[in-house]
Coordinates of C-alpha atoms and ligand atoms in Angstrom, one line a residue:
M1 CA 29.7 -2.5 -23.1
H2 CA 26.1 -3.5 -23.4
F3 CA 23.6 -0.5 -22.4
A4 CA 19.8 -1.8 -21.8
V5 CA 17.5 0.3 -23.6
A6 CA 14.0 0.6 -21.5
A7 CA 10.9 -0.4 -23.7
P8 CA 8.8 2.9 -24.3
V9 CA 6.3 3.6 -21.7
A10 CA 2.8 4.6 -22.8
V11 CA 1.5 7.5 -20.8
L12 CA -2.4 7.4 -20.5
R13 CA -4.8 9.8 -19.1
S14 CA -8.2 8.8 -19.9
V15 CA -10.4 5.9 -19.5
P16 CA -11.0 5.2 -22.8
E17 CA -7.0 5.7 -23.5
V18 CA -6.2 2.7 -20.9
R19 CA -9.3 0.6 -22.1
G20 CA -7.9 0.9 -25.8
H21 CA -4.3 0.0 -24.5
V22 CA -5.4 -3.1 -22.6
R23 CA -7.7 -4.2 -25.4
E24 CA -4.5 -4.2 -27.6
V25 CA -2.4 -6.0 -24.9
R26 CA -5.2 -8.8 -24.7
A27 CA -5.3 -9.0 -28.3
Q28 CA -1.7 -10.0 -28.6
G29 CA -2.2 -12.6 -25.7
G30 CA -0.6 -10.3 -22.8
H31 CA -1.4 -10.3 -19.3
V32 CA -2.3 -7.2 -17.6
T33 CA -1.0 -6.3 -14.1
L34 CA -2.0 -3.0 -12.4
V35 CA 0.1 -1.6 -9.5
P36 CA -1.8 1.3 -8.1
T37 CA 0.2 4.0 -6.5
M38 CA -0.1 7.7 -5.4
G39 CA 3.1 8.4 -7.2
A40 CA 6.6 9.6 -5.4
L41 CA 7.7 6.2 -6.4
H42 CA 10.6 4.4 -4.4
D43 CA 12.2 1.3 -4.4
G44 CA 9.0 -0.4 -2.5
H45 CA 6.7 0.6 -5.1
L46 CA 9.3 -0.5 -7.9
A47 CA 9.9 -3.7 -6.5
L48 CA 6.2 -4.6 -7.3
V49 CA 6.7 -3.3 -10.6
R50 CA 9.8 -5.2 -11.3
S51 CA 8.8 -8.6 -10.0
S52 CA 5.5 -8.4 -12.1
A53 CA 7.8 -7.5 -15.2
A54 CA 10.1 -10.3 -14.3
R55 CA 7.0 -12.7 -14.7
G56 CA 6.4 -11.6 -18.1
E57 CA 3.3 -9.5 -17.3
H58 CA 2.4 -6.3 -19.0
V59 CA 2.3 -3.7 -16.1
I60 CA 0.5 -0.8 -15.9
V61 CA 1.4 1.7 -12.7
S62 CA -1.4 4.2 -12.0
V63 CA -0.5 7.3 -10.2
F64 CA -3.1 9.2 -8.7
V65 CA -3.0 10.9 -5.5
N66 CA -6.8 10.2 -4.5
P67 CA -8.3 13.1 -2.5
A68 CA -11.0 10.9 -1.1
Q69 CA -8.8 8.8 1.1
F70 CA -7.5 12.0 2.6
A71 CA -9.2 13.5 5.5
P72 CA -9.6 17.4 5.3
H73 CA -6.7 17.7 7.9
E74 CA -4.2 15.2 6.3
D75 CA -1.5 15.9 3.9
L76 CA -3.3 15.9 0.7
D77 CA -1.7 19.4 -0.2
R78 CA 1.7 18.5 0.7
Y79 CA 2.0 14.9 -0.7
P80 CA 4.8 14.7 -2.9
R81 CA 4.1 14.8 -6.5
Q82 CA 7.0 14.4 -9.3
E83 CA 5.0 12.7 -12.2
A84 CA 7.9 13.0 -14.9
A85 CA 10.5 11.4 -12.7
D86 CA 7.7 8.7 -11.7
I87 CA 7.3 7.7 -15.3
L88 CA 10.7 7.3 -16.0
A89 CA 11.4 5.3 -12.7
A90 CA 8.3 3.0 -13.5
R91 CA 9.7 2.4 -17.0
D92 CA 13.2 1.5 -16.0
A93 CA 11.6 -0.9 -13.5
G94 CA 9.8 -2.5 -16.4
A95 CA 6.4 -1.0 -16.4
L96 CA 4.9 -0.4 -20.3
A97 CA 2.4 2.0 -19.2
V98 CA 1.5 4.7 -16.7
F99 CA -2.2 5.5 -16.0
A100 CA -2.0 9.0 -14.6
P101 CA -5.6 10.4 -14.6
T102 CA -6.8 13.9 -13.6
A103 CA -9.2 14.1 -10.7
G104 CA -11.7 15.0 -12.9
E105 CA -11.3 12.0 -14.9
V106 CA -11.8 9.8 -12.1
Y107 CA -14.3 11.7 -10.2
P108 CA -16.5 13.4 -12.7
D109 CA -19.0 16.3 -12.2
G110 CA -21.9 14.9 -10.0
F111 CA -19.8 12.0 -8.8
A112 CA -22.1 10.4 -5.9
T113 CA -21.0 6.7 -5.3
T114 CA -18.8 5.5 -2.3
I115 CA -18.0 1.8 -1.6
S116 CA -17.6 1.3 2.1
V117 CA -16.3 -1.8 3.4
D118 CA -17.2 -2.9 7.0
G119 CA -15.5 -5.8 8.5
P120 CA -11.5 -5.1 8.2
S121 CA -12.1 -1.3 7.8
R122 CA -13.3 -1.0 11.1
G123 CA -10.3 -0.9 13.6
F124 CA -6.9 0.6 13.6
E125 CA -6.7 2.9 10.7
G126 CA -10.4 2.9 10.1
E127 CA -11.0 3.8 13.7
L128 CA -8.2 6.8 13.5
R129 CA -9.2 7.8 9.9
P130 CA -12.7 7.2 9.6
T131 CA -13.1 8.1 6.0
H132 CA -9.8 6.7 4.8
F133 CA -10.7 2.9 3.8
A134 CA -13.9 4.1 1.8
G135 CA -11.8 6.1 -0.3
V136 CA -9.4 3.2 -0.9
A137 CA -11.9 0.9 -1.6
T138 CA -13.8 3.4 -4.1
I139 CA -10.7 4.2 -5.8
V140 CA -9.4 0.6 -6.0
A141 CA -12.8 -0.6 -7.4
K142 CA -12.8 2.2 -10.0
L143 CA -9.1 1.3 -11.0
L144 CA -10.0 -2.1 -11.5
L145 CA -13.1 -1.3 -13.5
M146 CA -11.4 1.2 -15.5
V147 CA -8.2 -0.9 -16.4
Q148 CA -9.8 -4.5 -15.9
P149 CA -6.4 -5.9 -15.4
D150 CA -5.6 -9.7 -14.9
R151 CA -3.8 -9.1 -11.8
L152 CA -3.7 -6.6 -9.1
V153 CA -0.2 -6.3 -7.1
L154 CA -0.7 -4.6 -3.8
G155 CA 2.1 -4.2 -0.9
Q156 CA 2.1 -5.7 2.3
K157 CA 3.2 -2.4 3.7
D158 CA -0.3 -1.5 4.1
A159 CA -1.6 -4.6 5.7
Q160 CA -5.2 -3.5 6.5
Q161 CA -5.6 -1.9 2.9
V162 CA -4.8 -5.3 1.7
A163 CA -7.5 -7.0 3.9
V164 CA -10.2 -4.3 3.0
V165 CA -9.5 -4.4 -0.6
R166 CA -9.6 -8.3 -0.7
R167 CA -12.6 -8.3 1.0
M168 CA -14.2 -5.7 -1.5
M169 CA -13.1 -7.9 -4.2
R170 CA -14.9 -10.8 -3.1
D171 CA -18.1 -8.9 -1.9
L172 CA -18.3 -7.2 -5.3
N173 CA -17.1 -10.3 -7.5
L174 CA -14.1 -8.7 -8.7
D175 CA -12.3 -11.9 -7.8
D176 CA -11.6 -13.2 -10.9
I177 CA -8.7 -10.6 -10.8
D178 CA -5.9 -12.1 -9.1
L179 CA -4.7 -10.3 -6.1
L180 CA -0.9 -10.7 -5.4
V181 CA 0.6 -9.1 -2.2
H182 CA 4.4 -8.1 -2.2
P183 CA 6.5 -8.2 0.8
I184 CA 7.6 -5.1 2.5
V185 CA 10.6 -3.6 0.9
R186 CA 12.8 -1.9 3.8
E187 CA 15.9 0.2 3.9
D188 CA 19.2 -0.9 5.1
D189 CA 18.3 -0.2 8.7
G190 CA 14.8 -1.8 8.8
L191 CA 12.8 1.2 8.1
A192 CA 9.8 0.4 5.7
M193 CA 10.1 2.3 2.7
S194 CA 7.4 4.9 2.4
S195 CA 6.9 8.1 0.4
R196 CA 6.2 9.7 3.8
N197 CA 9.9 9.0 4.9
R198 CA 11.0 12.2 3.3
Y199 CA 9.0 14.4 5.7
L200 CA 11.2 12.8 8.5
S201 CA 14.0 15.1 9.8
P202 CA 17.4 13.3 10.8
D203 CA 16.5 12.9 14.3
E204 CA 13.2 11.8 13.4
R205 CA 14.4 9.3 10.8
D206 CA 16.8 7.8 13.6
A207 CA 13.5 7.8 16.1
A208 CA 11.5 5.9 13.3
R209 CA 13.8 2.9 13.6
A210 CA 11.8 2.0 16.6
L211 CA 8.9 0.9 14.6
P212 CA 11.0 -2.2 12.6
A213 CA 12.6 -2.5 16.1
S214 CA 9.2 -3.3 18.1
L215 CA 8.4 -6.0 15.4
R216 CA 11.8 -7.7 15.9
A217 CA 11.3 -7.5 19.6
A218 CA 7.8 -9.2 19.4
Q219 CA 9.1 -11.8 17.2
R220 CA 11.8 -12.5 19.9
A221 CA 9.0 -12.9 22.3
I222 CA 7.3 -15.6 19.9
N223 CA 10.5 -17.0 19.5
A224 CA 11.2 -17.7 23.2
G225 CA 7.6 -19.5 23.5
E226 CA 5.0 -16.5 23.8
T227 CA 1.8 -17.4 22.2
D228 CA -0.4 -15.0 24.0
A229 CA -1.2 -12.3 21.5
L230 CA -1.7 -9.5 24.0
L231 CA 1.7 -10.2 25.3
I232 CA 3.1 -10.5 22.0
A233 CA 1.7 -7.0 21.1
A234 CA 2.8 -5.7 24.6
A235 CA 6.6 -6.4 23.6
A236 CA 6.5 -4.3 20.5
R237 CA 4.5 -1.5 22.4
R238 CA 7.2 -1.3 25.1
V239 CA 9.9 -0.4 22.3
L240 CA 7.3 2.1 21.0
D241 CA 6.6 3.6 24.5
T242 CA 10.1 3.9 25.5
A243 CA 11.6 5.5 22.2
V244 CA 12.3 9.1 22.4
G245 CA 10.3 11.2 19.8
V246 CA 7.9 8.4 19.0
R247 CA 4.2 8.5 19.7
P248 CA 2.5 5.0 19.4
D249 CA -1.2 4.8 18.1
Y250 CA -1.3 1.1 18.5
A251 CA 0.4 -2.4 18.2
A252 CA -2.1 -5.3 17.8
V253 CA -2.0 -8.8 16.6
V254 CA -4.7 -9.4 14.2
D255 CA -6.3 -11.8 11.9
P256 CA -4.9 -10.7 8.3
D257 CA -8.4 -11.4 6.6
T258 CA -11.0 -9.7 9.3
F259 CA -8.4 -7.5 11.1
S260 CA -9.8 -8.6 14.3
P261 CA -7.6 -8.7 17.1
L262 CA -6.5 -12.2 18.1
A263 CA -6.2 -13.7 21.5
V264 CA -3.6 -16.6 21.0
L265 CA -1.1 -16.8 18.3
D266 CA -2.2 -20.2 16.8
G267 CA -2.4 -19.6 13.2
P268 CA -2.1 -16.7 10.4
A269 CA -1.4 -13.4 12.1
V270 CA 0.0 -9.9 11.3
L271 CA 1.5 -7.7 14.1
C272 CA 0.6 -4.1 13.0
V273 CA 2.1 -0.9 14.8
A274 CA 1.2 2.6 13.9
A275 CA 3.2 5.7 15.4
R276 CA 3.7 9.3 14.9
V277 CA 7.3 10.7 14.3
G278 CA 7.1 14.2 14.6
P279 CA 4.4 15.2 12.7
T280 CA 4.4 12.2 10.3
R281 CA 2.3 9.0 11.0
L282 CA 4.3 5.9 10.1
L283 CA 3.1 2.2 9.7
D284 CA 4.8 -1.2 9.9
N285 CA 3.8 -4.9 10.3
A286 CA 5.2 -8.3 10.2
V287 CA 3.8 -11.7 9.4
L288 CA 4.1 -13.4 12.5
I289 CA 5.6 -17.1 12.3
P290 CA 4.8 -19.2 15.5
I291 CA 7.6 -21.6 16.5
Ligands
AMP301 P1 1.0 4.3 -1.8 O1 1.5 5.0 -3.3 O2 1.5 4.6 -0.7 O3 -0.4 4.2 -1.9 O4 1.7 2.8 -2.3 C1 1.1 2.1 -3.6 C2 1.6 0.5 -3.4 O5 2.8 0.4 -2.9 C3 0.5 0.1 -2.2 O6 0.1 -1.3 -2.7 C4 1.5 -0.1 -0.9 O7 1.4 -1.1 0.0 C5 2.8 -0.4 -1.8 N1 4.2 -0.1 -1.0 C6 4.4 1.2 -0.7 N2 5.6 1.1 0.0 C7 5.8 -0.1 0.1 C8 7.0 -1.1 0.6 N3 7.9 -0.4 1.4 N4 7.0 -2.3 0.5 C9 6.2 -2.8 -0.2 N5 5.1 -2.2 -0.8 C10 4.9 -1.1 -0.6

C-alpha cells in the first residue's frame, strides 16, 4: 500500500517572512501563485489550490479575515475561524505556504490608505454593502504588494469581486500579475460552496437550492431562444420570488467586466443572483451561453 506524504507547509506571519519565502522560491526558478482566502477552507477554496498545484506552481494560500470588508452590522465576529485545520487542508491540497498575518501586521497603527474602485463596484453588492469593495480592493492590492506573486487565483463564485479586482489591477499597473478565475465549485445538489453555508439550518439549506435553480431557469429561457436580458433575469427572479424562506436581493444580467446591466444577450454576460435565506446572505452566478 502506498501513502502519499504531503510536503511540509511553511506558515508565514509577517511581510518580511513572506517576502523572504518568495525570494527563495524565485531563486530556484519557481512560479508563485497566491490564493487569497478568509479561511474556513472548503472544497471550493481547495479546488483553486489543487488546480494551481497541479500546474506545478508554488501555491501560497493567504488566510486573513479582513475586517475592512465587513460593515459594522455584518458577521465579522461570528465569521468561522479554524486556522489549524485550514493549514492542514491547504497543505493536503498542495499549497507549500500559508500566509496568515495578524490584523496588526496588515493594518499597522496609523493605517490611512484605502483603494476605492468606481465602475464595477457601483451596483449590486456595492450598492447593498457600500464599503465592501473598497475593503476588498485594499486588501487584495496589499496582498499583491506584500507577496508579489506571479499569479493571482480568484473564484468565479464572487463574480463582482473578480470585476473589481481586474479593474484595480489594470488601473494600478498590477497587471503584470496573471489573474486566473476558477469556475464555481458546487455541492452535489448545485448549491455553490461557501463558508457561510454552515450558518444554514436544514430547512434553510433546502431553501437555498432556489439560487442554483434560478440560474438553471434562466439558462432554460436562453435555450428556448430568449435574448432579452431583462426577461432572462426575470426568469431567475421568479424562482427566487416563489421559493419559501428566500428573500431575493437581485437577479441581473451584467457585463462581466463593467458589471453594468445588459439589455440584450449578444456577448459575454453573467447572471448574478443574491438572496437572504434566514439571516444568511448567499450569492450565486452563471456565465451565460447564448445559443
Ligand atoms: P473567501 O474565503 O470567501 O474570501 O473566498 C476566497 C476565494 O475562494 C475567493 O476568490 C472566492 O471567490 C473563492 N471561492 C469561494 N467559494 C468558492 C466556490 N464555491 N467556487 C469557486 N471559488 C470559490
